[in-house]
Amino acid sequence: MSGAAAENYQAAGNPCRQCMPLGASWAFKGIEGCIPVLHGSQGCATYIRRFMISHFREPIDIASSSFDETTVIFGGQENLEQAVMNVFNQYKPEVIGIATTCLSETIGDDVERFVRELRMKEPGLCTLIPVSTPSYQGTQEEGFHRTVFSIVSHLAGADVGSDAGSENEQNDLEEQAESSLPALNFFLPMVTPADIRWIRKVTAAMKGEALILPDISDTLDGGLWNEYNAIPPGGTSVDHVRSMHLSEASMELGALLPDDWRPGYWLQKHYGTPTLSCGLPVGIDGTDHFFKILSEILGSSVPQEILEERNRLCDAYADAHKYLYGKKVVIYGDSSTVESLYRFTSEIGMNPLFCFTGSPGGILKPAIEKLEIPPVADEAPLILEDCDFADAEDIIEDRKPDLLIGNSKGYKISRRTGIPLLRTGFPIHDRFGASRQRMLGYSGALELLDRIVNILMEKKQDDSEVGYTYL
Amino acid sequence: MSSLADNEKLKDDILDIYPAKVARKRKKSIVLNDPGEIPEIQANVRTIPGIITQRGCSYAGCKGVVLGPTRDIINLTHGPIGCGFYSWLTRRNQTRPGTEAGSDENFMTYCFSTDMQDPNIVFGGEKKLKKAVKEAYDTFHPKAIGIFSTCPVGLIGDDVHAVAREMTEELGDCNVFGFSCEGYKGVSQSAGHHIANNQLFKHVIGKGEEKTEGEFKINLLGEYNIGGDAFVLEDIFEKCGITLGATFSGNSTYDQFASSYSADLNCIMCHRSINYVAEMMEEKYGIPWIKVNFIGAESSAKSLRKIADYFGSQKLKDRVEEVIAEEMSAVSAARDEVLPRTEGKSAMLFVGGSRAHHYQDLFTELGMKTLAAGYEFGHRDDYEGRRVIPNIKIDADSRNIEELSVSADPDKYNQRITDEERARLTEERGLEFSDYEGLMPQMEEGTLVIDDLSHYEMEELIKAHKPDVFCAGIKEKYAVQKMGVPLKQLHSYDYGGPYAGFAGAVNFYKDIALMVSSRVWGLVGAPWEKGESLSPVYVESGAPAVTMTE
Ligand code: SF4
Ligand code: SF4
């Protein structure tokens, strides 16, 4: 889209965001033994399944309460009850996560009440966690964070939420918690399974135990099965979530949302579990900060092996500088990925001159402004929220960057302009290994750095008439 | 591994886990086939809430499947962002815009959505919709714009048809039409196909000038050019001297749809998604229809012969035989090469509304047996044949879909073939008009035919039979592969394609041979996990440096 037409374009042309129940399903997939049910017409569940499956290349079961025309008129309570009971009977899950869709929200279904009533009727039922996710109010990011918040606020602690365990159970949990390594709660945005594994590994290396919510490291990046599993193994167990208030502390990484949707903040308010907040540990600065906090809470020092990683990363920064310095980069995707990559690309000497997200809501812009990173070039970087690819294309053409970093949906622009695209974030439907991409920690930064340098080298080499084999 | 004889028990075991009410309902959709006396199967009924289904919604069938492959109609989703985003360029249908000026439009790579927000849900979204139509028009000046309703739209009462009429008038040279394809309407994509085709029939077909020139003019209905299938067929027709007026809707243009009324024969590939259009075109324009199948080399040859028989020209018949002979030599060579690897192996197909039938022909050519099959959104006639249509119960869901009343067009009706000629062709050449015999007559006795296979049922089938290849879509792919069975995607092809016609058959043979002989599955589980003894062989002097296998 170009010129005046694009400026006033109210509707979305090539959007850069997805919808709330996708984020909800993502979060529920990180709970052990959990099957998500989307309350609405079956199409939403099918689309979201297909979208996530194509990215993770793993089985992802999401059920639906399958509305028909009469449901739309009379409300969805009966459908939801049927859906929950059928999922329960077929899969014997430990948790059923229920997220609403635009349709059930528009007709005004009160899912919290439906769940309360169903639980009375069927006392033998597994844990049910409802969450309200109307997509006309937010994106997959909000859907994800609201769901994590719902999970914690329904389960953690004794007397809050009807699904919390009995007092006896709570005592057991306390004993359990005391006997093992100090536990730390981790709340992260939508990061890859490989990055979640990294969090667990470094926490263990620092003599702590990481309770990560949600933990998709196995459920969405598992191995082949020797035997059949109705629900893929892995995920944060319900017991662990129940005992989260007993942890040493909570760490919120890359929490950009308002306090209402922050589970760590909630735990601190209700149970006094101390909560620390920092940006996602991306790049040297970000990771240094992360380890400082971690070693303080756990009272242990950063192991030699990790320091060596840091040192190798510094060395790579220095070596890569001649390829990266001043290179112009455009970053897009969900707010937390963009914010992290803004910090990272600035740190390695690139010029992130244009960043955008499809998420509205005044999250990304203030977050980046708060960083107060001095711009690399004279021109201040342009940060746009609620921006779609149609609008972004004109700006990209105008600013002529050397590199685009973001999800697969930017490929059209990359193809037309010839600017290379490094795939990160979600969705990645046209490259392999999305779940194994790393970004967090010194080692993650090194992987990302290698990829950035190599894609620029490749471009330079391909464009050269000579065909140098030495760059 | 169980045999077909155990299928009765397998069926009971599957049903066992369901609550009584669900079991009763599912029981009618899971049948043991008997080609001698085709049993009744329950199909095209609502998926039970909480049963994880392969099915999508009617919006998906309308916008994604039928209109998705059209390149010069702007497809505008009216609704919140998700529905439009998820249907943005995710089916691998291909298109080939023309090179001359004005024919190079291709909007397939765009996603247009009104992106409804809270206030639109509360106060209505018609204003935003009009604006979006106007903006799309101002930017691209398309010939036509289609508006697709998602679930909330029907509920808040936006009248997309009124907006469409108003905008058509206002814009003057752009045909704007709306689709009431809210996801909750109908039981599956199939409802959406019907809604889409009805609107195309009302607003586009017959609106053009007759311009298809040629001696033997046909339309191809229900071919969506996944993986370039339609390209292969276009080539074959050209070789044979058959003029292809319009394809619905792979690699199509608006103008081709508009003038499609001038063809002399409609050939149907996917019976499910479009048979009613063929029926309506016959009534309104006098074009007869036949069922064809270009999946499988033998079936492709058969379909070409049917077309030649219809036109009756000796010249065409000779040409068709020449083309078949030419193509078949490459096909036989490819087949001979892979047969040793594929013969005796087994397959299951659960996909679409015609593919689960069509692709059985290819497996037969590979010497592979189909153990179980079923559709995602088929109706009873797709299983049992069109003869059961008068007996199909019309439920609330099907009643929802508009039935157009059609009569002969005063100017454009032209009966292409006399009733006597028709009868003679059926009698002498075995050419059946307006008929499709369905999937079941072709399947062996005792095989399982299951409609709307659920995720759980799929897992039980695989556990019991361990087929050598399972055909479905991306949603099923990774679950099936976790269980050690390769999955071939047949919605959007993986591994490549095209698979239609003769060249397509060769591609398919090769891909399946590779899949069934992959070594990956043998690597699951480390040897020590499997209890194999680990006795390292130490190097002795004179022994080779590398020994990977004993
Ligand atoms: S909201 Fe309705 S139209 Fe949109 S994806 Fe869901 S079921 Fe389909
Ligand atoms: S209706 Fe809402 S929840 Fe469903 S796919 Fe569309 S945007 Fe997402």
GROMACS .gro file of C-alpha atoms in nm, chain A residues 22-261:
model
  240
   22LEU     CA    1  -0.335  -1.855   2.031
   23GLY     CA    2  -0.136  -1.707   2.318
   24ALA     CA    3  -0.366  -1.884   2.562
   25SER     CA    4  -0.311  -2.220   2.391
   26TRP     CA    5   0.064  -2.163   2.396
   27ALA     CA    6   0.058  -2.101   2.771
   28PHE     CA    7  -0.166  -2.402   2.840
   29LYS     CA    8   0.065  -2.625   2.636
   30GLY     CA    9   0.331  -2.551   2.897
   31ILE     CA   10   0.133  -2.718   3.177
   32GLU     CA   11   0.184  -3.087   3.239
   33GLY     CA   12  -0.105  -3.303   3.124
   34CYS     CA   13  -0.305  -3.008   2.996
   35ILE     CA   14  -0.541  -2.990   2.701
   36PRO     CA   15  -0.671  -2.650   2.595
   37VAL     CA   16  -1.033  -2.607   2.494
   38LEU     CA   17  -1.130  -2.300   2.296
   39HIS     CA   18  -1.482  -2.193   2.374
   40GLY     CA   19  -1.646  -2.094   2.046
   41SER     CA   20  -1.674  -2.226   1.691
   42GLN     CA   21  -1.440  -2.503   1.590
   43GLY     CA   22  -1.264  -2.299   1.323
   44CYS     CA   23  -1.062  -2.095   1.571
   45ALA     CA   24  -0.921  -2.409   1.733
   46THR     CA   25  -0.841  -2.563   1.396
   47TYR     CA   26  -0.669  -2.254   1.263
   48ILE     CA   27  -0.468  -2.204   1.578
   49ARG     CA   28  -0.366  -2.568   1.589
   50ARG     CA   29  -0.253  -2.558   1.231
   51PHE     CA   30  -0.063  -2.239   1.285
   52MET     CA   31   0.122  -2.358   1.593
   53ILE     CA   32   0.184  -2.707   1.458
   54SER     CA   33   0.344  -2.567   1.144
   55HIS     CA   34   0.582  -2.365   1.359
   56PHE     CA   35   0.673  -2.619   1.625
   57ARG     CA   36   0.639  -2.930   1.409
   58GLU     CA   37   0.493  -3.116   1.706
   59PRO     CA   38   0.149  -3.260   1.778
   60ILE     CA   39  -0.071  -2.995   1.938
   61ASP     CA   40  -0.419  -3.094   2.050
   62ILE     CA   41  -0.665  -2.816   2.106
   63ALA     CA   42  -1.031  -2.897   2.149
   64SER     CA   43  -1.329  -2.676   2.081
   65SER     CA   44  -1.677  -2.643   2.221
   66SER     CA   45  -1.796  -2.635   1.857
   67PHE     CA   46  -2.074  -2.377   1.853
   68ASP     CA   47  -2.358  -2.406   1.608
   69GLU     CA   48  -2.632  -2.158   1.528
   70THR     CA   49  -2.845  -2.253   1.825
   71THR     CA   50  -2.551  -2.221   2.063
   72VAL     CA   51  -2.505  -1.871   1.935
   73ILE     CA   52  -2.861  -1.791   2.034
   74PHE     CA   53  -2.889  -1.981   2.361
   75GLY     CA   54  -2.536  -1.953   2.494
   76GLY     CA   55  -2.254  -2.199   2.518
   77GLN     CA   56  -2.281  -2.352   2.862
   78GLU     CA   57  -2.403  -2.690   2.747
   79ASN     CA   58  -2.146  -2.707   2.470
   80LEU     CA   59  -1.868  -2.622   2.708
   81GLU     CA   60  -1.976  -2.887   2.956
   82GLN     CA   61  -1.989  -3.147   2.683
   83ALA     CA   62  -1.650  -3.041   2.553
   84VAL     CA   63  -1.487  -3.060   2.894
   85MET     CA   64  -1.640  -3.399   2.973
   86ASN     CA   65  -1.542  -3.545   2.638
   87VAL     CA   66  -1.186  -3.422   2.662
   88PHE     CA   67  -1.170  -3.555   3.015
   89ASN     CA   68  -1.294  -3.899   2.913
   90GLN     CA   69  -1.075  -3.935   2.608
   91TYR     CA   70  -0.746  -3.796   2.733
   92LYS     CA   71  -0.760  -3.819   3.113
   93PRO     CA   72  -0.582  -3.485   3.141
   94GLU     CA   73  -0.475  -3.330   3.469
   95VAL     CA   74  -0.577  -2.986   3.358
   96ILE     CA   75  -0.821  -2.851   3.103
   97GLY     CA   76  -0.750  -2.492   3.011
   98ILE     CA   77  -1.050  -2.305   2.876
   99ALA     CA   78  -1.000  -1.992   2.669
  100THR     CA   79  -1.282  -1.792   2.519
  101THR     CA   80  -1.292  -1.668   2.160
  102CYS     CA   81  -1.447  -1.364   1.996
  103LEU     CA   82  -1.776  -1.543   1.946
  104SER     CA   83  -1.834  -1.664   2.301
  105GLU     CA   84  -1.727  -1.324   2.431
  106THR     CA   85  -1.960  -1.142   2.196
  107ILE     CA   86  -2.258  -1.343   2.314
  108GLY     CA   87  -2.147  -1.275   2.671
  109ASP     CA   88  -2.085  -1.626   2.803
  110ASP     CA   89  -1.968  -1.621   3.165
  111VAL     CA   90  -1.711  -1.896   3.154
  112GLU     CA   91  -1.597  -1.850   3.513
  113ARG     CA   92  -1.949  -1.930   3.625
  114PHE     CA   93  -1.985  -2.223   3.385
  115VAL     CA   94  -1.670  -2.370   3.532
  116ARG     CA   95  -1.787  -2.322   3.890
  117GLU     CA   96  -2.117  -2.491   3.816
  118LEU     CA   97  -1.962  -2.777   3.626
  119ARG     CA   98  -1.722  -2.844   3.906
  120MET     CA   99  -2.011  -2.876   4.148
  121LYS     CA  100  -2.185  -3.118   3.916
  122GLU     CA  101  -1.878  -3.328   3.846
  123PRO     CA  102  -1.660  -3.338   4.156
  124GLY     CA  103  -1.428  -3.599   4.007
  125LEU     CA  104  -1.318  -3.366   3.731
  126CYS     CA  105  -0.960  -3.257   3.680
  127THR     CA  106  -0.839  -2.901   3.733
  128LEU     CA  107  -1.014  -2.645   3.514
  129ILE     CA  108  -0.862  -2.306   3.438
  130PRO     CA  109  -1.076  -2.051   3.256
  131VAL     CA  110  -0.941  -1.739   3.091
  132SER     CA  111  -1.109  -1.463   2.900
  133THR     CA  112  -0.944  -1.394   2.565
  134PRO     CA  113  -1.152  -1.185   2.324
  135SER     CA  114  -0.928  -1.103   2.031
  136TYR     CA  115  -1.090  -0.773   1.959
  137GLN     CA  116  -0.927  -0.657   2.281
  138GLY     CA  117  -0.575  -0.780   2.234
  139THR     CA  118  -0.321  -0.997   2.059
  140GLN     CA  119  -0.154  -1.330   2.120
  141GLU     CA  120   0.077  -1.158   2.368
  142GLU     CA  121  -0.206  -1.042   2.590
  143GLY     CA  122  -0.372  -1.380   2.552
  144PHE     CA  123  -0.054  -1.550   2.666
  145HIS     CA  124   0.006  -1.328   2.967
  146ARG     CA  125  -0.357  -1.330   3.078
  147THR     CA  126  -0.347  -1.708   3.069
  148VAL     CA  127  -0.027  -1.739   3.269
  149PHE     CA  128  -0.179  -1.500   3.516
  150SER     CA  129  -0.498  -1.706   3.533
  151ILE     CA  130  -0.306  -2.024   3.590
  152VAL     CA  131  -0.113  -1.877   3.879
  153SER     CA  132  -0.404  -1.695   4.036
  154HIS     CA  133  -0.625  -2.004   4.015
  155LEU     CA  134  -0.373  -2.251   4.145
  156ALA     CA  135  -0.104  -2.097   4.360
  157GLY     CA  136  -0.160  -2.084   4.732
  158ALA     CA  137  -0.421  -2.231   4.961
  159ASP     CA  138  -0.726  -2.018   4.985
  160VAL     CA  139  -0.737  -1.831   4.661
  161GLY     CA  140  -0.925  -1.986   4.373
  162SER     CA  141  -1.131  -2.298   4.414
  163ASP     CA  142  -0.879  -2.520   4.241
  164ALA     CA  143  -0.603  -2.469   4.492
  165GLY     CA  144  -0.517  -2.774   4.696
  166SER     CA  145  -0.649  -2.858   5.041
  167GLU     CA  146  -0.458  -2.753   5.348
  168ASN     CA  147  -0.302  -3.095   5.395
  169GLU     CA  148  -0.178  -3.093   5.044
  170GLN     CA  149  -0.034  -2.751   5.103
  171ASN     CA  150   0.159  -2.880   5.403
  172ASP     CA  151   0.301  -3.158   5.193
  173LEU     CA  152   0.403  -2.905   4.939
  174GLU     CA  153   0.576  -2.693   5.200
  175GLU     CA  154   0.774  -2.990   5.323
  176GLN     CA  155   0.867  -3.082   4.972
  177ALA     CA  156   0.980  -2.730   4.901
  178GLU     CA  157   1.197  -2.723   5.210
  179SER     CA  158   1.376  -3.044   5.141
  180SER     CA  159   1.513  -2.959   4.799
  181LEU     CA  160   1.716  -2.686   4.630
  182PRO     CA  161   1.585  -2.333   4.659
  183ALA     CA  162   1.311  -2.291   4.403
  184LEU     CA  163   1.279  -1.988   4.180
  185ASN     CA  164   0.972  -1.904   3.977
  186PHE     CA  165   1.037  -1.787   3.625
  187PHE     CA  166   0.780  -1.603   3.419
  188LEU     CA  167   0.888  -1.548   3.062
  189PRO     CA  168   0.720  -1.422   2.747
  190MET     CA  169   0.671  -1.653   2.445
  191VAL     CA  170   1.028  -1.780   2.408
  192THR     CA  171   1.153  -2.096   2.238
  193PRO     CA  172   1.175  -2.438   2.401
  194ALA     CA  173   1.554  -2.424   2.366
  195ASP     CA  174   1.573  -2.097   2.558
  196ILE     CA  175   1.357  -2.243   2.834
  197ARG     CA  176   1.597  -2.536   2.861
  198TRP     CA  177   1.876  -2.285   2.900
  199ILE     CA  178   1.701  -2.116   3.191
  200ARG     CA  179   1.663  -2.449   3.365
  201LYS     CA  180   2.022  -2.544   3.303
  202VAL     CA  181   2.180  -2.225   3.431
  203THR     CA  182   1.957  -2.216   3.736
  204ALA     CA  183   2.070  -2.569   3.818
  205ALA     CA  184   2.430  -2.466   3.760
  206MET     CA  185   2.373  -2.191   4.016
  207LYS     CA  186   2.234  -2.445   4.264
  208GLY     CA  187   1.871  -2.353   4.230
  209GLU     CA  188   1.561  -2.516   4.089
  210ALA     CA  189   1.372  -2.335   3.817
  211LEU     CA  190   0.992  -2.349   3.818
  212ILE     CA  191   0.922  -2.212   3.474
  213LEU     CA  192   0.570  -2.119   3.375
  214PRO     CA  193   0.478  -2.213   3.113
  215ASP     CA  194   0.738  -2.475   3.029
  216ILE     CA  195   0.703  -2.580   2.667
  217SER     CA  196   1.055  -2.718   2.645
  218ASP     CA  197   0.937  -3.079   2.611
  219THR     CA  198   0.571  -3.047   2.519
  220LEU     CA  199   0.648  -2.844   2.209
  221ASP     CA  200   0.992  -2.984   2.129
  222GLY     CA  201   0.989  -3.348   2.227
  223GLY     CA  202   1.155  -3.660   2.094
  224LEU     CA  203   1.005  -3.949   1.904
  225TRP     CA  204   0.803  -4.179   2.123
  226ASN     CA  205   0.896  -4.531   2.215
  227GLU     CA  206   0.551  -4.578   2.342
  228TYR     CA  207   0.228  -4.401   2.280
  229ASN     CA  208   0.135  -4.091   2.481
  230ALA     CA  209  -0.213  -3.945   2.481
  231ILE     CA  210  -0.068  -3.611   2.590
  232PRO     CA  211   0.296  -3.526   2.513
  233PRO     CA  212   0.512  -3.553   2.825
  234GLY     CA  213   0.658  -3.245   2.991
  235GLY     CA  214   0.535  -2.911   3.116
  236THR     CA  215   0.505  -2.747   3.455
  237SER     CA  216   0.315  -2.972   3.692
  238VAL     CA  217   0.004  -2.850   3.867
  239ASP     CA  218   0.171  -2.926   4.201
  240HIS     CA  219   0.457  -2.701   4.114
  241VAL     CA  220   0.225  -2.418   4.026
  242ARG     CA  221   0.036  -2.475   4.349
  243SER     CA  222   0.355  -2.429   4.546
  244MET     CA  223   0.484  -2.127   4.356
  245HIS     CA  224   0.405  -1.894   4.642
  246LEU     CA  225   0.652  -2.092   4.855
  247SER     CA  226   0.942  -2.032   4.620
  248GLU     CA  227   1.242  -1.827   4.725
  249ALA     CA  228   1.146  -1.558   4.475
  250SER     CA  229   0.991  -1.499   4.136
  251MET     CA  230   1.176  -1.365   3.839
  252GLU     CA  231   0.978  -1.192   3.570
  253LEU     CA  232   1.184  -1.170   3.258
  254GLY     CA  233   1.082  -0.929   2.990
  255ALA     CA  234   0.754  -0.841   3.158
  256LEU     CA  235   0.627  -0.545   2.963
  257LEU     CA  236   0.263  -0.570   3.060
  258PRO     CA  237   0.078  -0.367   3.321
  259ASP     CA  238   0.082  -0.496   3.680
  260ASP     CA  239  -0.266  -0.652   3.658
  261TRP     CA  240  -0.136  -0.925   3.434
   0.00000   0.00000   0.00000
